[in-house]
């Protein structure tokens, strides 16, 4: 992309809401998309549409952007809430302040116009300095436990724990994990020790194919550049991604699937 005057020179915080992608016709034609490909397309189109609708002069002074795909934003009808089950997965793209989880879930609750979520799943990023430990998990799990105590969340789950770490979390936690997601790309067969332990503790083992790094900083920067300019895309970092799905209980049909993402820009890193 040729160098032009930046559209969003002062923006340092960006939240993108895909709205209900079940209604995105273009995504229906791509059933085999990876999670990263699906998320990237949602973010790219949502941000592009949002920026096209904004006054270009006013954008020069904006420091935060909240970008909903207005065509697909939906609140859940109050009269059918009892027939619906919401599962939300919170992807940490880097280590964050634990309270960030509460703020992010509040955004999702407001978007759906609901008071509670049935299940929240927690996914950690890869650690550069070693493997995930119980000490890493504890501060975030305490925040989730508080959400359960406040009846904002009903059940908790986590992703990609082996038997040893799952046992440590279960023994330590006041509110026990009820789900452990396992990525079968990293292990073709469910480990026997994990299967036996989960059965003993009544923990569901569910498979998934989400990468640890669901959206890299470089992919984020490419998305922003495609909607604005190369200069606008510099020094952006992913913070977190929420993906929530709303299931019609008795029919097993996904009524809603949506992404909410949060990213930030560090101007100190600019040349």
Coordinates of C-alpha atoms in Angstrom, one line a residue:
X1 CA 0.0 0.0 0.0
X2 CA 1.4 3.4 -1.0
X3 CA 2.3 5.8 1.8
X4 CA -0.5 8.2 2.4
X5 CA -1.7 10.4 5.3
X6 CA -2.8 8.2 8.2
X7 CA -6.5 7.9 8.8
X8 CA -6.3 7.1 12.5
X9 CA -3.0 8.7 13.6
X10 CA -4.0 9.1 17.3
X11 CA -5.9 5.8 17.9
X12 CA -4.3 3.6 20.6
X13 CA -7.3 1.4 21.5
X14 CA -9.4 -0.7 19.1
X15 CA -12.4 -2.9 19.9
X16 CA -14.0 -4.8 17.1
X17 CA -17.4 -6.5 17.3
X18 CA -18.2 -8.9 14.4
X19 CA -21.9 -9.2 15.3
X20 CA -23.6 -12.5 14.5
X21 CA -21.5 -14.2 11.8
X22 CA -24.1 -16.9 11.4
X23 CA -25.8 -14.4 9.2
X24 CA -22.7 -13.5 7.2
X25 CA -23.4 -15.1 3.8
X26 CA -19.8 -14.9 2.7
X27 CA -18.6 -17.0 5.7
X28 CA -21.3 -19.6 5.0
X29 CA -19.5 -20.4 1.8
X30 CA -16.3 -21.2 3.7
X31 CA -17.1 -24.0 6.2
X32 CA -13.5 -25.2 6.4
X33 CA -12.0 -21.9 7.5
X34 CA -9.6 -22.1 10.4
X35 CA -10.4 -20.1 13.5
X36 CA -7.7 -17.6 12.6
X37 CA -8.9 -17.2 9.0
X38 CA -12.5 -16.7 10.2
X39 CA -11.5 -14.2 12.8
X40 CA -9.3 -12.3 10.4
X41 CA -12.0 -11.9 7.8
X42 CA -14.5 -10.8 10.4
X43 CA -12.1 -8.1 11.8
X44 CA -11.1 -6.9 8.3
X45 CA -14.6 -6.4 7.0
X46 CA -16.0 -5.0 10.3
X47 CA -13.2 -2.4 10.6
X48 CA -13.3 -1.5 6.9
X49 CA -17.1 -0.9 7.0
X50 CA -16.8 1.2 10.2
X51 CA -14.0 3.4 8.9
X52 CA -15.9 4.1 5.7
X53 CA -18.8 5.4 7.7
X54 CA -16.7 7.9 9.8
X55 CA -15.9 11.5 9.1
X56 CA -12.2 11.5 7.9
X57 CA -11.5 14.8 9.6
X58 CA -12.9 13.7 13.0
X59 CA -10.9 10.5 12.8
X60 CA -7.7 12.5 12.9
X61 CA -8.4 13.3 16.6
X62 CA -10.0 10.1 17.8
X63 CA -7.9 8.1 20.4
X64 CA -10.2 5.1 20.9
X65 CA -12.4 3.2 18.4
X66 CA -15.2 0.9 19.2
X67 CA -16.1 -0.7 15.9
X68 CA -19.3 -2.8 15.7
X69 CA -20.6 -4.4 12.5
X70 CA -23.9 -2.6 12.8
X71 CA -25.6 -4.8 10.2
X72 CA -25.1 -8.0 12.2
X73 CA -25.2 -6.8 15.8
X74 CA -28.0 -8.7 17.8
X75 CA -29.3 -8.7 21.3
X76 CA -30.8 -11.9 22.6
X77 CA -34.6 -11.8 23.0
X78 CA -35.5 -11.8 26.7
X79 CA -38.5 -14.1 26.2
X80 CA -36.4 -17.0 24.8
X81 CA -33.4 -16.7 27.1
X82 CA -34.3 -19.8 29.0
X83 CA -34.1 -21.8 25.8
X84 CA -30.6 -20.6 25.0
X85 CA -27.1 -21.6 26.3
X86 CA -24.2 -19.3 25.9
X87 CA -20.6 -20.5 25.8
X88 CA -17.8 -17.9 25.8
X89 CA -14.2 -18.5 25.2
X90 CA -11.7 -15.9 26.3
X91 CA -8.4 -16.0 24.4
X92 CA -5.5 -14.1 26.1
X93 CA -3.2 -13.0 23.3
X94 CA -0.5 -12.0 25.9
X95 CA -0.4 -11.8 29.6
X96 CA -2.9 -9.3 30.9
X97 CA -4.1 -7.8 34.1
X98 CA -6.5 -10.4 35.6
X99 CA -9.3 -7.7 35.9
X100 CA -9.2 -7.5 32.1
X101 CA -11.3 -10.6 32.0
X102 CA -14.1 -9.0 34.0
X103 CA -14.1 -5.9 31.8
X104 CA -14.2 -8.1 28.6
X105 CA -17.0 -10.2 29.8
X106 CA -19.0 -7.1 30.7
X107 CA -18.6 -6.0 27.1
X108 CA -20.0 -9.3 25.9
X109 CA -22.9 -9.2 28.4
X110 CA -23.8 -5.7 27.2
X111 CA -23.6 -6.7 23.5
X112 CA -26.0 -9.7 24.0
X113 CA -28.1 -7.8 26.6
X114 CA -28.0 -10.7 29.0
X115 CA -27.3 -11.0 32.8
X116 CA -25.3 -14.2 32.8
X117 CA -23.3 -16.7 30.7
X118 CA -23.6 -20.4 31.2
X119 CA -20.0 -21.3 30.5
X120 CA -16.7 -19.4 30.2
X121 CA -13.6 -21.1 28.9
X122 CA -10.1 -19.7 29.4
X123 CA -7.3 -20.0 26.9
X124 CA -3.7 -18.9 27.6
X125 CA -1.1 -17.8 25.1
X126 CA 2.2 -19.6 24.6
X127 CA 4.8 -18.7 27.1
X128 CA 8.2 -17.6 25.8
X129 CA 9.9 -18.4 29.1
X130 CA 8.5 -21.9 29.7
X131 CA 5.3 -24.0 30.1
X132 CA 2.1 -22.8 31.7
X133 CA 2.0 -23.4 35.5
X134 CA -0.6 -23.3 38.2
X135 CA 0.9 -20.0 39.4
X136 CA 0.2 -18.5 36.0
X137 CA -3.4 -19.6 36.1
X138 CA -4.3 -18.7 39.7
X139 CA -4.8 -14.9 39.4
X140 CA -7.1 -15.3 36.4
X141 CA -9.1 -18.2 37.9
X142 CA -9.7 -16.1 41.0
X143 CA -11.3 -13.5 38.8
X144 CA -13.5 -16.1 37.1
X145 CA -14.5 -17.6 40.5
X146 CA -15.7 -14.1 41.6
X147 CA -17.8 -14.0 38.4
X148 CA -19.4 -17.3 39.4
X149 CA -20.0 -16.1 43.0
X150 CA -21.7 -13.0 41.5
X151 CA -23.8 -15.3 39.3
X152 CA -22.5 -13.7 36.1
X153 CA -21.1 -17.0 35.0
X154 CA -22.4 -20.4 35.9
X155 CA -19.6 -22.8 35.0
X156 CA -15.9 -22.6 34.2
X157 CA -13.6 -24.4 31.8
X158 CA -10.1 -24.1 30.5
X159 CA -8.1 -25.1 27.4
X160 CA -5.1 -27.4 26.8
X161 CA -4.2 -28.6 30.3
X162 CA -2.5 -31.9 30.6
X163 CA -3.5 -34.3 33.4
X164 CA -0.9 -33.0 35.9
X165 CA -1.8 -29.3 35.5
X166 CA -5.5 -30.1 35.4
X167 CA -5.2 -32.0 38.7
X168 CA -3.3 -29.1 40.3
X169 CA -5.9 -26.6 39.2
X170 CA -8.8 -28.9 40.4
X171 CA -7.2 -29.5 43.8
X172 CA -6.5 -25.8 44.3
X173 CA -9.6 -24.1 42.9
X174 CA -12.6 -23.3 45.0
X175 CA -14.8 -23.5 41.9
X176 CA -13.7 -26.5 40.0
X177 CA -13.2 -26.6 36.2
X178 CA -16.0 -28.5 34.5
X179 CA -14.5 -28.6 31.0
X180 CA -11.0 -29.0 29.7
X181 CA -10.6 -28.4 25.9
X182 CA -8.0 -30.6 24.2
X183 CA -6.4 -29.7 20.9
X184 CA -6.2 -32.9 18.9
X185 CA -3.7 -31.3 16.5
X186 CA -1.1 -31.5 19.3
X187 CA -2.2 -35.0 20.3
X188 CA -3.9 -37.3 17.8
X189 CA -5.4 -39.5 20.6
X190 CA -6.8 -38.2 23.9
X191 CA -4.1 -39.1 26.6
X192 CA -5.3 -42.1 28.7
X193 CA -4.2 -40.5 32.0
X194 CA -6.2 -37.4 31.2
X195 CA -9.2 -39.3 30.2
X196 CA -9.2 -41.4 33.4
X197 CA -8.7 -38.4 35.6
X198 CA -11.5 -36.4 33.9
X199 CA -13.9 -39.3 34.3
X200 CA -13.1 -39.5 38.0
X201 CA -13.7 -35.8 38.6
X202 CA -16.6 -35.5 36.1
X203 CA -14.8 -33.0 33.9
X204 CA -15.8 -32.9 30.3
X205 CA -13.0 -33.3 27.7
X206 CA -13.9 -31.5 24.6
X207 CA -11.8 -31.2 21.4
X208 CA -11.0 -28.0 19.6
X209 CA -8.8 -26.8 16.8
X210 CA -8.0 -23.2 17.9
X211 CA -4.4 -22.3 17.7
X212 CA -2.7 -20.9 20.8
X213 CA -1.9 -17.7 18.9
X214 CA -5.4 -17.2 17.4
X215 CA -4.3 -13.9 15.9
X216 CA -0.7 -12.7 15.8
X217 CA 0.3 -9.0 16.0
X218 CA 1.6 -9.2 12.4
X219 CA -1.8 -10.4 11.2
X220 CA -3.6 -7.7 13.2
X221 CA -1.3 -5.1 11.6
X222 CA -2.1 -6.4 8.1
X223 CA -5.8 -6.2 8.9
X224 CA -5.5 -2.5 10.0
X225 CA -3.3 -1.6 7.0
X226 CA -5.9 -3.1 4.6
X227 CA -8.6 -0.8 6.1
X228 CA -6.5 2.3 6.4
X229 CA -2.8 2.9 5.8
X230 CA 0.6 1.2 6.5
X231 CA 1.4 4.0 9.0
X232 CA -1.8 3.4 10.8
X233 CA -0.9 -0.3 11.2
X234 CA 2.4 0.2 13.0
X235 CA 3.0 -1.0 16.5
X236 CA -0.4 -2.6 17.1
X237 CA -0.7 -5.6 19.5
X238 CA -3.5 -8.0 20.2
X239 CA -4.7 -8.1 23.8
X240 CA -7.6 -10.5 23.8
X241 CA -10.3 -12.2 21.7
X242 CA -13.7 -13.3 22.8
X243 CA -15.7 -15.8 20.8
X244 CA -19.2 -16.6 22.0
X245 CA -21.8 -19.0 20.7
X246 CA -25.5 -19.1 21.6
X247 CA -27.0 -22.6 21.3
X248 CA -30.8 -23.4 21.1
X249 CA -30.8 -26.1 23.8
X250 CA -33.5 -28.5 22.6
X251 CA -32.6 -28.3 19.0
X252 CA -28.8 -28.1 19.1
X253 CA -28.7 -25.3 16.7
X254 CA -26.2 -22.4 16.9
X255 CA -28.3 -19.3 16.9
X256 CA -25.4 -16.8 17.3
X257 CA -21.7 -16.9 16.9
X258 CA -19.7 -13.7 17.3
X259 CA -16.2 -12.3 18.0
X260 CA -15.1 -9.4 20.1
X261 CA -11.5 -8.3 19.9
X262 CA -9.3 -5.8 21.7
X263 CA -6.0 -4.5 20.6
X264 CA -3.8 -1.6 21.5
X265 CA -1.0 0.5 20.0
X266 CA 2.2 1.5 21.7
X267 CA 3.2 4.9 20.3
X268 CA 6.5 4.7 22.2
X269 CA 7.7 2.0 19.8
X270 CA 7.2 4.2 16.8
X271 CA 10.3 5.4 15.0

